[in-house]
Backbone as JSON Lines, residues from 0, in Angstrom:
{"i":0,"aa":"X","n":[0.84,-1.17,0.0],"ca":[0.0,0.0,0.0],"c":[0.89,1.23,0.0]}
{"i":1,"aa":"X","n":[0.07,2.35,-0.63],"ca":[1.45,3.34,-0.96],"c":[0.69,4.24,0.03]}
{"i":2,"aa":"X","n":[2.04,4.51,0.84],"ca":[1.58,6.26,1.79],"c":[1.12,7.24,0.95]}
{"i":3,"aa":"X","n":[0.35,7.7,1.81],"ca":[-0.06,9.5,0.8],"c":[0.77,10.19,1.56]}
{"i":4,"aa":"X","n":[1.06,11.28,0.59],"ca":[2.6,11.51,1.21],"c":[1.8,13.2,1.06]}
{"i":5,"aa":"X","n":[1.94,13.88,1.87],"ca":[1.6,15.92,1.71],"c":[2.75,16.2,1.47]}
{"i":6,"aa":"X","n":[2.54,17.15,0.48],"ca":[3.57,18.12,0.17],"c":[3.3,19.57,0.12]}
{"i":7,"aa":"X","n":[4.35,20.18,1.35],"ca":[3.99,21.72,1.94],"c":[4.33,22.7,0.44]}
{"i":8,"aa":"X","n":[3.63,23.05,0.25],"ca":[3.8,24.28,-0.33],"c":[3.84,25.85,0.04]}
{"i":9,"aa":"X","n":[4.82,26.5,-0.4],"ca":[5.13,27.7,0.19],"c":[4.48,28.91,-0.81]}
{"i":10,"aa":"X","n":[3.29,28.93,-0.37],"ca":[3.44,30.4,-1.16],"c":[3.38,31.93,-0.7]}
{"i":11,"aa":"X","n":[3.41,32.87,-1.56],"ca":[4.14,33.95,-1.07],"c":[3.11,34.81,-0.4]}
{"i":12,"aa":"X","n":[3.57,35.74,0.71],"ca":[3.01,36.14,1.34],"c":[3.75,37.69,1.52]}
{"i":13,"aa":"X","n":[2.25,38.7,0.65],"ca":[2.5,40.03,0.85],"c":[3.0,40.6,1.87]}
{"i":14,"aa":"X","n":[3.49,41.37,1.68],"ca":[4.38,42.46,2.7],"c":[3.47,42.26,4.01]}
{"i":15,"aa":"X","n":[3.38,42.06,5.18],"ca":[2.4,43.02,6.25],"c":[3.31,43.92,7.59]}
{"i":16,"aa":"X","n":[2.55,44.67,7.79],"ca":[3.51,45.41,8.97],"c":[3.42,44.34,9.72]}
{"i":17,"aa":"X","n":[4.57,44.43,10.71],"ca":[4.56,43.87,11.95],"c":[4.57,44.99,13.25]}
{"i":18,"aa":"X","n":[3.76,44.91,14.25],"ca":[4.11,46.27,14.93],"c":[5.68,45.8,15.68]}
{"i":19,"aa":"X","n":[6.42,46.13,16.21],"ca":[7.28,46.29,17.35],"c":[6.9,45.67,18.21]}
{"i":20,"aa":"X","n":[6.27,45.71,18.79],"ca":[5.81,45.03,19.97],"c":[5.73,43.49,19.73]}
{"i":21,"aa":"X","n":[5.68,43.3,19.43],"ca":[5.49,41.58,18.13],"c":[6.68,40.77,18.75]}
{"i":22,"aa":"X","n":[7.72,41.84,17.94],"ca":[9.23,41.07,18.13],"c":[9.75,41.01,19.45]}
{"i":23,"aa":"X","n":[11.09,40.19,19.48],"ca":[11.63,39.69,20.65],"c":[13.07,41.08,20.6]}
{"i":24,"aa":"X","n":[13.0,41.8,21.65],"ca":[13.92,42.95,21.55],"c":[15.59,42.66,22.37]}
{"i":25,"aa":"X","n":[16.24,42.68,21.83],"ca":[17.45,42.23,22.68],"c":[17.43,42.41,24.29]}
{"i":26,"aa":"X","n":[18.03,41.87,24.92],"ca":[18.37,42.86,26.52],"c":[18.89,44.34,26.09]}
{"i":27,"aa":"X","n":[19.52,44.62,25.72],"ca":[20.28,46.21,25.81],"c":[19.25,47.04,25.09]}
{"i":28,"aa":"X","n":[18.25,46.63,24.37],"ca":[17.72,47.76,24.01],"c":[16.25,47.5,24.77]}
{"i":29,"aa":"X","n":[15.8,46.32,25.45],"ca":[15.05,46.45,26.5],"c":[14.84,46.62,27.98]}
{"i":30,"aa":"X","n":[16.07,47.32,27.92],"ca":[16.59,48.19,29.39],"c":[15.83,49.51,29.7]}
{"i":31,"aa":"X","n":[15.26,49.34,30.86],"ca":[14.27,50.61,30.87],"c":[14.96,51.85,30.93]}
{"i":32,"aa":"X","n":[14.62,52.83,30.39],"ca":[15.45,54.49,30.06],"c":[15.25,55.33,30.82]}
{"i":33,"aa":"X","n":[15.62,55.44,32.2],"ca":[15.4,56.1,33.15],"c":[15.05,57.74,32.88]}
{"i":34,"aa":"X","n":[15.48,58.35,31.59],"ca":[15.82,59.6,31.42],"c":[14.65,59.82,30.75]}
{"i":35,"aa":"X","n":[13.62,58.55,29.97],"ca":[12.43,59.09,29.62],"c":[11.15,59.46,30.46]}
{"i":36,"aa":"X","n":[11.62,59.37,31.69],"ca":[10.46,60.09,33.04],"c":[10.08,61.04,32.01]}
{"i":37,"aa":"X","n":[8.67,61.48,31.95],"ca":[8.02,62.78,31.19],"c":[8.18,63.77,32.16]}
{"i":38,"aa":"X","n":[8.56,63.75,33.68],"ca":[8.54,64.79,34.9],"c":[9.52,65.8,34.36]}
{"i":39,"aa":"X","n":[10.61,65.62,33.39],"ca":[11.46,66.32,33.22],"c":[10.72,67.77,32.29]}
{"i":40,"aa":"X","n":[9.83,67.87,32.01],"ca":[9.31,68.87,30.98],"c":[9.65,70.09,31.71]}
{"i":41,"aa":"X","n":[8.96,70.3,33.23],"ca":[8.98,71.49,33.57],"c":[10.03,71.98,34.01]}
{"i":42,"aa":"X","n":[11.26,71.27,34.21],"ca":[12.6,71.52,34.51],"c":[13.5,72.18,33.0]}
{"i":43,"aa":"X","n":[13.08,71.45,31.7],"ca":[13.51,71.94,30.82],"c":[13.23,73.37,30.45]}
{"i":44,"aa":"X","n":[11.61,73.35,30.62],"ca":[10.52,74.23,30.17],"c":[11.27,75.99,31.44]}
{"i":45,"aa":"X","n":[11.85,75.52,32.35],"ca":[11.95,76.61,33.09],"c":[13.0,77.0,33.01]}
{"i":46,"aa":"X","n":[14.25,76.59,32.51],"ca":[15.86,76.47,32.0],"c":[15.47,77.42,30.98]}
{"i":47,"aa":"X","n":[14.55,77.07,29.44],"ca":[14.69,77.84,28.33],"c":[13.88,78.63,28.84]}
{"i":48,"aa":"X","n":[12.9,79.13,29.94],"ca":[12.2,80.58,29.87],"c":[13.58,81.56,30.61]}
{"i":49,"aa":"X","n":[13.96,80.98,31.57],"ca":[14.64,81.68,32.24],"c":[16.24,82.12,31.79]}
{"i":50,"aa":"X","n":[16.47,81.57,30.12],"ca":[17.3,81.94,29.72],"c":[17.05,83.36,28.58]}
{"i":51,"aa":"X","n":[17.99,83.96,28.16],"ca":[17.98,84.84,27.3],"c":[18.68,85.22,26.03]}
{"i":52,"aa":"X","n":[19.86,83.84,26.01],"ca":[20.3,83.74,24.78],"c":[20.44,81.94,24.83]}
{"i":53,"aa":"X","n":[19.37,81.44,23.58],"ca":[19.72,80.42,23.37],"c":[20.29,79.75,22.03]}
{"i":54,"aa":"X","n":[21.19,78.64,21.77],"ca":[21.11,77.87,20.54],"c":[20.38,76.52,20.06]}
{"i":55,"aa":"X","n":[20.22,76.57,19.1],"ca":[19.76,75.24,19.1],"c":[20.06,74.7,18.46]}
{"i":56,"aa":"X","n":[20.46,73.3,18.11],"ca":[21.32,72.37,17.06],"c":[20.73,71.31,16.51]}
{"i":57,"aa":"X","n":[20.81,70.62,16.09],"ca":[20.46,68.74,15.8],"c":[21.29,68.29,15.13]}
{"i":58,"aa":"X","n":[20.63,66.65,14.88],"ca":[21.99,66.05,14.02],"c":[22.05,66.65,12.93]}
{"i":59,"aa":"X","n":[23.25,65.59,12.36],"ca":[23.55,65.61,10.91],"c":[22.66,65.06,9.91]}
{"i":60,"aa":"X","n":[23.19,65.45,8.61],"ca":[21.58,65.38,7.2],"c":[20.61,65.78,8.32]}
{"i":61,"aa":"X","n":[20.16,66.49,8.75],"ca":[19.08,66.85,9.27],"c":[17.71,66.67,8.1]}
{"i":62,"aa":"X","n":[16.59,65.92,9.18],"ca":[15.53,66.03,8.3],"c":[14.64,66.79,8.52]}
{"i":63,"aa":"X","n":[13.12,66.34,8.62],"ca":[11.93,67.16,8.95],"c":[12.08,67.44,10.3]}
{"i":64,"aa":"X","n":[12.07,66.09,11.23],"ca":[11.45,66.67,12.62],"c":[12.52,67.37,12.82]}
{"i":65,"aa":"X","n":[13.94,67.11,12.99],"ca":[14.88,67.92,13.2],"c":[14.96,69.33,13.08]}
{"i":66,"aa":"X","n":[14.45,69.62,11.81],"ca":[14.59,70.94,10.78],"c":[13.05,71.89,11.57]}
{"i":67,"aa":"X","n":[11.83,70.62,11.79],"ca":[10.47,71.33,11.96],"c":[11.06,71.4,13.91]}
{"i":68,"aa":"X","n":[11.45,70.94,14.28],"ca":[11.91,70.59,16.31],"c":[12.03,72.18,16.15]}
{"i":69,"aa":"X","n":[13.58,72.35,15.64],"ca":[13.94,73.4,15.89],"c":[13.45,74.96,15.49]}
{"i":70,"aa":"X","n":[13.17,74.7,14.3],"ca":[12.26,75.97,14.09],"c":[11.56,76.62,14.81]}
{"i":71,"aa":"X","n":[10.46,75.25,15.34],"ca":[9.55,75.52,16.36],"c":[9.73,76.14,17.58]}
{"i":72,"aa":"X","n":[10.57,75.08,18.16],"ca":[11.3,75.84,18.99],"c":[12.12,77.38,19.37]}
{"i":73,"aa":"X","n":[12.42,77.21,18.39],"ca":[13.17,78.96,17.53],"c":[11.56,79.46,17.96]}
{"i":74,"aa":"X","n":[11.25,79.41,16.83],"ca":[9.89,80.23,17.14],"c":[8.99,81.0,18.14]}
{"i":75,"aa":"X","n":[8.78,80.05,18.77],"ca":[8.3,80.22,20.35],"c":[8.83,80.84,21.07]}
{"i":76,"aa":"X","n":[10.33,80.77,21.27],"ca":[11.18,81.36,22.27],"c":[11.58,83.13,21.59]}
{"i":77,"aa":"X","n":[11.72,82.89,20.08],"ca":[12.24,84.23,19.88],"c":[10.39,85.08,20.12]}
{"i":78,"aa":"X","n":[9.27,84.66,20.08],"ca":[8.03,85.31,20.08],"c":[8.22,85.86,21.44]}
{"i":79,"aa":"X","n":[9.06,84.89,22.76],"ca":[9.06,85.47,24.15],"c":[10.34,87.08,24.27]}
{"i":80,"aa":"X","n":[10.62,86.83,23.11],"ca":[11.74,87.78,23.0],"c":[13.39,87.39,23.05]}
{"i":81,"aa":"X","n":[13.28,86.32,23.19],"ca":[14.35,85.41,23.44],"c":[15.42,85.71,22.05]}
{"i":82,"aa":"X","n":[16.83,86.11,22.43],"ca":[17.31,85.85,21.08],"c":[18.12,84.05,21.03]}
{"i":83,"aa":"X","n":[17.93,83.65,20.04],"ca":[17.83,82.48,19.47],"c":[18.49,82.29,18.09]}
{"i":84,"aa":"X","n":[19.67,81.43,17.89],"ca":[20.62,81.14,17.05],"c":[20.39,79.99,16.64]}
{"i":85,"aa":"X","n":[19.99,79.63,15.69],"ca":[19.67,77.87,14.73],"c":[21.24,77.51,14.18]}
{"i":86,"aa":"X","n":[21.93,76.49,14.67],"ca":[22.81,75.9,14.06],"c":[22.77,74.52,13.19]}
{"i":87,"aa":"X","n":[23.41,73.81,12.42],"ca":[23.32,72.33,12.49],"c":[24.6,72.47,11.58]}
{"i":88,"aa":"X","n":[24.98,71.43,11.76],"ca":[26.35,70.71,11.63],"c":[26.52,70.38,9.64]}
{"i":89,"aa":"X","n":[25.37,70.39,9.14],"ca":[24.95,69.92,7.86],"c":[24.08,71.4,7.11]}
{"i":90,"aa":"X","n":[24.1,71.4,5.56],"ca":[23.27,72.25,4.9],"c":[21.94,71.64,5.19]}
{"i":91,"aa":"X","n":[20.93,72.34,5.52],"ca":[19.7,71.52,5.64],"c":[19.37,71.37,4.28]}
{"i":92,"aa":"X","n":[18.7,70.19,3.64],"ca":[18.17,69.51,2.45],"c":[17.54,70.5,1.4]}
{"i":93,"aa":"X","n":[17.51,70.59,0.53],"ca":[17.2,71.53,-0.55],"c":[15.19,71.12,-0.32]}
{"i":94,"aa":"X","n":[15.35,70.03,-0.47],"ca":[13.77,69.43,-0.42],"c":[12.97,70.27,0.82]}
{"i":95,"aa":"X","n":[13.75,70.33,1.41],"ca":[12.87,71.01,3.21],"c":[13.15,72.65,3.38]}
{"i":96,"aa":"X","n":[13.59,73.35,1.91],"ca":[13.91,74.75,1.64],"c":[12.74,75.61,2.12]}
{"i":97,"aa":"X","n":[11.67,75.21,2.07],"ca":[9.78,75.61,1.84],"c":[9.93,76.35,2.97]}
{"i":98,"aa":"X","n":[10.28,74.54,4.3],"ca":[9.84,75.06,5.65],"c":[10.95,76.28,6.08]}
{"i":99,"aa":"X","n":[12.37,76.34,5.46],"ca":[12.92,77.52,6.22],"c":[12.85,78.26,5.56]}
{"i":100,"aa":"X","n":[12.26,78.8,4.5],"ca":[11.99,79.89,3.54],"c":[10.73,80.73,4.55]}
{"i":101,"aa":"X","n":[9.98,79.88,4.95],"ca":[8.56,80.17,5.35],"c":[9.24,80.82,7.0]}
{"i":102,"aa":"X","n":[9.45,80.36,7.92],"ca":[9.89,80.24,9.23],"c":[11.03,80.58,9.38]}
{"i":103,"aa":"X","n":[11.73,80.62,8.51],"ca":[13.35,81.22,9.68],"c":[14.59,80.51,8.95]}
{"i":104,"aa":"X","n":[15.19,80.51,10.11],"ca":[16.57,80.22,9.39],"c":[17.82,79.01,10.14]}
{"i":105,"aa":"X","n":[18.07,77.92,9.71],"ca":[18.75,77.38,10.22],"c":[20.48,77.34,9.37]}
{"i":106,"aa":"X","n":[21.15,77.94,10.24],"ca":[23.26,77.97,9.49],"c":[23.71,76.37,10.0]}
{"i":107,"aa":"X","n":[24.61,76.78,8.91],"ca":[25.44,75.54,9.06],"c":[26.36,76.46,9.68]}
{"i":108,"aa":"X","n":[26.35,75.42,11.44],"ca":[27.7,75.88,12.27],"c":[29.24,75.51,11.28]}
{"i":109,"aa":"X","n":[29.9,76.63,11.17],"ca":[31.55,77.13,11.22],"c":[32.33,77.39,11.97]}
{"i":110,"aa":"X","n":[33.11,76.27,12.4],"ca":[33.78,76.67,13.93],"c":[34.97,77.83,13.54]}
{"i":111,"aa":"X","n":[34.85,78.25,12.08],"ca":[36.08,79.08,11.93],"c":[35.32,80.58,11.66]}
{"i":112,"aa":"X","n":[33.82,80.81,11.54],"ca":[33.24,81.7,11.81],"c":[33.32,82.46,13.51]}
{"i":113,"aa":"X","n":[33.68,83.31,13.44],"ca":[33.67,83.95,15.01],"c":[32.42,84.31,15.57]}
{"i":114,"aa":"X","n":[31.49,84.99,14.49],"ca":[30.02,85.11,15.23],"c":[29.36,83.67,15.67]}
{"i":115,"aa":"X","n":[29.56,82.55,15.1],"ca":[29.3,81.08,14.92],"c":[29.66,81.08,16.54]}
{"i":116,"aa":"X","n":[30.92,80.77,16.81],"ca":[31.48,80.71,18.22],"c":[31.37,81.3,19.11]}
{"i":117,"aa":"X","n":[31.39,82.89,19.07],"ca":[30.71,83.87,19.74],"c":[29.21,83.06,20.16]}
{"i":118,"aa":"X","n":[28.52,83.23,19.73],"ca":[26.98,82.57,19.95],"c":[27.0,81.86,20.9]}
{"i":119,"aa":"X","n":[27.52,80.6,20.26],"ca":[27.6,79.78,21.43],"c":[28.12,79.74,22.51]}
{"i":120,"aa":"X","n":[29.14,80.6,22.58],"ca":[29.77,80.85,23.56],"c":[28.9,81.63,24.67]}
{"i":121,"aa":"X","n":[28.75,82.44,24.45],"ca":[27.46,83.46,24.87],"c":[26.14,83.2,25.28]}
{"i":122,"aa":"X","n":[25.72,81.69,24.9],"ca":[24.15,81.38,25.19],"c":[24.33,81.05,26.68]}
{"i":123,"aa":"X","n":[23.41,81.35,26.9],"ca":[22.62,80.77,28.18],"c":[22.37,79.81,28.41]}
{"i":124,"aa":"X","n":[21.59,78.71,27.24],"ca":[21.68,77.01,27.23],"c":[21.77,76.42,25.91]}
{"i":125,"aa":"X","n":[22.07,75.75,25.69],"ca":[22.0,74.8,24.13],"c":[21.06,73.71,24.26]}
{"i":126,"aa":"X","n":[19.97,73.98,23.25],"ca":[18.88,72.96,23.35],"c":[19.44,72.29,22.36]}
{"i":127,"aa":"X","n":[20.1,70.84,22.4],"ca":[19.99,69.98,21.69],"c":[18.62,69.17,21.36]}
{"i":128,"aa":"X","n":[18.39,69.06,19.91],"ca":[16.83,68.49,19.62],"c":[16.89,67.21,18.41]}
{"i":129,"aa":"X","n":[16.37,65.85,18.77],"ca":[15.99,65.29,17.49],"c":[17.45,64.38,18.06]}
{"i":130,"aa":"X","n":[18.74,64.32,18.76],"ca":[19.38,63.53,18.5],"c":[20.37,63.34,20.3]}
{"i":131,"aa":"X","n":[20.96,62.31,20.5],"ca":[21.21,62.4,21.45],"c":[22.69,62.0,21.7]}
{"i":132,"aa":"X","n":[23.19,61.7,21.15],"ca":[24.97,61.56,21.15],"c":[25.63,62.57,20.06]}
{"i":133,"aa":"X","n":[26.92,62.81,20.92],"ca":[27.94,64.05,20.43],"c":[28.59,63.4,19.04]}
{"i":134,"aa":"X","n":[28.42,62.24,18.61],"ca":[28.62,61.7,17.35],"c":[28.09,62.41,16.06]}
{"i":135,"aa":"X","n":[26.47,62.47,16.3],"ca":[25.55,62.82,15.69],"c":[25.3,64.63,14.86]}
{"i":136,"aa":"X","n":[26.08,64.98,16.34],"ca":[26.17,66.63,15.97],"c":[27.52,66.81,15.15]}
{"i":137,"aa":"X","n":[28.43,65.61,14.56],"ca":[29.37,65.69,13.56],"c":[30.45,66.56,14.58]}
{"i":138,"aa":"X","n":[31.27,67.4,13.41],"ca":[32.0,68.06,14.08],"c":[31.79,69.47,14.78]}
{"i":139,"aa":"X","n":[30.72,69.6,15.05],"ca":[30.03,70.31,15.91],"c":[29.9,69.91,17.42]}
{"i":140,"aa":"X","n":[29.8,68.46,17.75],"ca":[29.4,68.06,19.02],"c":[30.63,68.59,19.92]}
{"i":141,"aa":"X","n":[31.84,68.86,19.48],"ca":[32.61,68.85,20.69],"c":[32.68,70.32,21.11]}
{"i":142,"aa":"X","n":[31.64,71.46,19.8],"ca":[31.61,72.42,20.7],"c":[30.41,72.74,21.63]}
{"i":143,"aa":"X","n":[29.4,71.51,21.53],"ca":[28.53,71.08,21.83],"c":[28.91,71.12,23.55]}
{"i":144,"aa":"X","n":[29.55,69.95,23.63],"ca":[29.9,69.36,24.43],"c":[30.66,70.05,25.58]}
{"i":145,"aa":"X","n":[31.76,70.75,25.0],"ca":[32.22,71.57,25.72],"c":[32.15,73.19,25.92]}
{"i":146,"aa":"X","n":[31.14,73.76,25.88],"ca":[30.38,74.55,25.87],"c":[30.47,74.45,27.91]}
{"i":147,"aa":"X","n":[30.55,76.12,28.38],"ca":[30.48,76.04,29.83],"c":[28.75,76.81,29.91]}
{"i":148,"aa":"X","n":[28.17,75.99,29.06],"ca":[26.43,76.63,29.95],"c":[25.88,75.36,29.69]}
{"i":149,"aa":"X","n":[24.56,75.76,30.44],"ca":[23.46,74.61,30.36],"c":[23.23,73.86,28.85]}
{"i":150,"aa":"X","n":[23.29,72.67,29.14],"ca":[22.55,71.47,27.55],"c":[21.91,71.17,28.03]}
{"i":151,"aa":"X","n":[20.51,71.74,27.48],"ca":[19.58,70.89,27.19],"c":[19.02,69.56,26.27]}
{"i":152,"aa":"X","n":[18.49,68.64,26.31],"ca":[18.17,67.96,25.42],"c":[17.0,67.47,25.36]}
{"i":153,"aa":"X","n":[16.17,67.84,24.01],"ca":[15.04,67.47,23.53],"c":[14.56,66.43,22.8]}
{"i":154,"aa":"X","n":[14.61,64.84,23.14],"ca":[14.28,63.74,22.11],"c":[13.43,62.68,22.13]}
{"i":155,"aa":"X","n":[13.51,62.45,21.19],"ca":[12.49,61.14,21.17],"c":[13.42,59.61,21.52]}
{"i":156,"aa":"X","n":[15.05,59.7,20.88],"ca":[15.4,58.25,20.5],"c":[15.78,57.87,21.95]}
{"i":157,"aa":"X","n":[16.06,56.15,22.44],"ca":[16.4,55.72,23.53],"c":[18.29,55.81,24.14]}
{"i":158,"aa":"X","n":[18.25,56.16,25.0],"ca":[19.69,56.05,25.53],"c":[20.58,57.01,24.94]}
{"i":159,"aa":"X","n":[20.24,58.27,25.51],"ca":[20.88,59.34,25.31],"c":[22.26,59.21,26.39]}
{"i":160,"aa":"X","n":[23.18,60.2,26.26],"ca":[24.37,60.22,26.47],"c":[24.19,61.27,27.79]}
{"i":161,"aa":"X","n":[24.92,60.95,28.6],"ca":[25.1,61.05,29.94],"c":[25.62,62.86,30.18]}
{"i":162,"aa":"X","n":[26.06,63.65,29.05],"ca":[26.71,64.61,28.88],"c":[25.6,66.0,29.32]}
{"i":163,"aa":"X","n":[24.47,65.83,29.17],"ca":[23.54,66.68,29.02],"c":[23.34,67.04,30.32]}
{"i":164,"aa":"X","n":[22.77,68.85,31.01],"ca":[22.24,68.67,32.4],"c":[21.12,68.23,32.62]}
{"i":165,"aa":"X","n":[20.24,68.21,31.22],"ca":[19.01,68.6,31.84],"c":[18.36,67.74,30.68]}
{"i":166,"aa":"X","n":[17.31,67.27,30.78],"ca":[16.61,66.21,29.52],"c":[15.42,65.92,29.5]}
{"i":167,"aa":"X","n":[14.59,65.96,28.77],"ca":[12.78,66.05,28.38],"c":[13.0,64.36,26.94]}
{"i":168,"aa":"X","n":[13.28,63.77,27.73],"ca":[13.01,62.32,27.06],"c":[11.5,61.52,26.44]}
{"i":169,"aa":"X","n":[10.91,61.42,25.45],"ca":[10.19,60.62,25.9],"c":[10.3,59.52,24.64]}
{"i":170,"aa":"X","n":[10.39,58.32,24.63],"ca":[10.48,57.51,23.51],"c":[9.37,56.82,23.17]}
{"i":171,"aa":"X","n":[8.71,56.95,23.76],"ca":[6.98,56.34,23.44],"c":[6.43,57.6,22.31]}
{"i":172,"aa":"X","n":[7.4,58.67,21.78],"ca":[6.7,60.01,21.38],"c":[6.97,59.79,19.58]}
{"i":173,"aa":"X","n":[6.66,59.75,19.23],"ca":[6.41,59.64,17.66],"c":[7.58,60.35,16.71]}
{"i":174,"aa":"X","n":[7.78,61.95,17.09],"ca":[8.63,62.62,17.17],"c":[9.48,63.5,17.64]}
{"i":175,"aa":"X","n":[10.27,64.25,17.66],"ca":[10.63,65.39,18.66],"c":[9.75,66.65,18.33]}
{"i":176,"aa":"X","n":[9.55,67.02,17.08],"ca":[8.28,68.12,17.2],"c":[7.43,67.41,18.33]}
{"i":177,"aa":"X","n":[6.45,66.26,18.49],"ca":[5.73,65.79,19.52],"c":[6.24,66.72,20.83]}
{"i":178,"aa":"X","n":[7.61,66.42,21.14],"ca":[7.7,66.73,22.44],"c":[8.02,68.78,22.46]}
{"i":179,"aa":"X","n":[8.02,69.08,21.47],"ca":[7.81,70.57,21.62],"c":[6.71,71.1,21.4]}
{"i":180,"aa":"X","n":[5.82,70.77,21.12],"ca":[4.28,71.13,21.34],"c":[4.23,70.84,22.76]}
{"i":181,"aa":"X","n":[4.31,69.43,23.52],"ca":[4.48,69.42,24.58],"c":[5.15,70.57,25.68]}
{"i":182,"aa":"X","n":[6.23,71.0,25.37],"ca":[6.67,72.41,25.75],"c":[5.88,73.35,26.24]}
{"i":183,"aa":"X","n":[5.41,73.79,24.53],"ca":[4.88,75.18,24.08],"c":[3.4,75.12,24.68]}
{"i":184,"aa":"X","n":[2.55,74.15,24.88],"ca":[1.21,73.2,25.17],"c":[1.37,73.72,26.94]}
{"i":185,"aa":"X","n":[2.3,73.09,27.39],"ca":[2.45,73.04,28.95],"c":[2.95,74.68,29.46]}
{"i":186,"aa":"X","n":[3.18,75.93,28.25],"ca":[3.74,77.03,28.95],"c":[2.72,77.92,28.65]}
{"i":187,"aa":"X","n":[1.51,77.32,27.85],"ca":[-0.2,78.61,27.45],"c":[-0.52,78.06,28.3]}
{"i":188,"aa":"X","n":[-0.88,76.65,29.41],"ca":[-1.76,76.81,30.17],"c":[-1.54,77.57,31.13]}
C-alpha cells in the first residue's frame, strides 16, 4: 500500500507590517530608560524661559522633525523675545527649503566663523533636539559638548548620552516636534 505523502507548499506572502511590539527585543535595548520620566518637561521648560540667549542644534543630514523641532522651537522662544541662534552641523536639504523659507533660518555651524562661536559661547543654554549623542552633531558636538552653559536635550530616540544637564526624554513620542508642542502646550496653560 502506498503512503499519501503531503507536500507543503510555500506560497508567497505580501508584505504586512509587523508592529514592534510583536518582536523579541534584545536585553540592551530592552533596558528601561530612566531619562524618559516625562517629569522632566517642567525643569527643561523653566531652564529655556529663564534663559535669554539660546542655541539650538540637531543632528547631521538633518531632516523634517529635526529641521520642523527646531524651528519651532526657535519660534516660540524668539516670540518670548528670546534671542535664538539655529545651528546644524549639515546644509539643511534643498527638499525642506519651503519650511525655512517660510519660518526662519537654520546655518550651518563654522567653527572658523567667530560670530558662529561667539553665539555659542554666549548662550545661556544649548537645546539639543531630534538627537542624542555628540557623534551625531558631527564636528560640531565637541563644541557642543564643551560649551560652559546649560545642555539641554530634547528627544524622542532611547539612551541618550550622559553629557547633558538637563533632559525632556520621551520615547513612546512619535517625534521630537511631539515633544515641543508638549513644551509650548504646557507654557499657554
Amino acid at each position: 500500500m502506498r503512503s499519501k505523502r503531503t507536500r507543503e507548499v510555500m506560497l508567497p506572502v505580501p508584505w504586512r507590517f509587523v508592529s514592534p511590539k510583536c518582536l523579541p527585543m534584545p536585553d540592551a535595548l530592552s533596558t528601561p530608560n530612566t531619562a524618559s520620566v516625562p517629569g522632566d518637561l517642567a525643569t527643561v521648560r523653566a531652564t529655556l524661559l529663564a534663559a535669554e540667549r539660546v542655541v539650538i542644534t540637531s543632528h547631521l543630514r538633518p531632516d523634517g522633525d529635526a529641521l520642523g523641532s527646531t524651528l519651532g522651537l526657535a519660534l516660540f522662544l524668539r516670540g518670548l523675545g528670546k534671542t535664538v541662534h539655529c545651528f546644524n552641523p549639515d546644509v539643511p536639504p534643498r527638499n525642506l527649503g519651503w519650511l525655512l523659507d517660510e519660518l526662519g533660518e537654520v546655518v550651518q555651524f563654522d567653527t572658523g566663523d567667530m560670530a558662529h562661536v561667539q553665539a555659542v559661547a554666549e548662550a545661556d543654554v544649548i537645546a539639543v533636539v531630534d538627537t542624542n549623542a555628540k557623534q551625531r552633531l558631527g564636528w560640531m558636538g565637541n563644541s557642543v559638548q564643551g560649551a560652559k552653559t546649560t545642555k539641554v536635550l530634547i528627544d524622542h530616540h532611547p539612551r541618550p548620552e550622559s553629557w547633558f544637564d538637563q533632559s525632556y526624554v520621551r520615547t513612546e513620542a512619535a517625534s521630537t516636534a511631539e515633544l515641543i508642542y508638549d513644551l509650548i502646550a504646557a507654557h499657554d496653560v
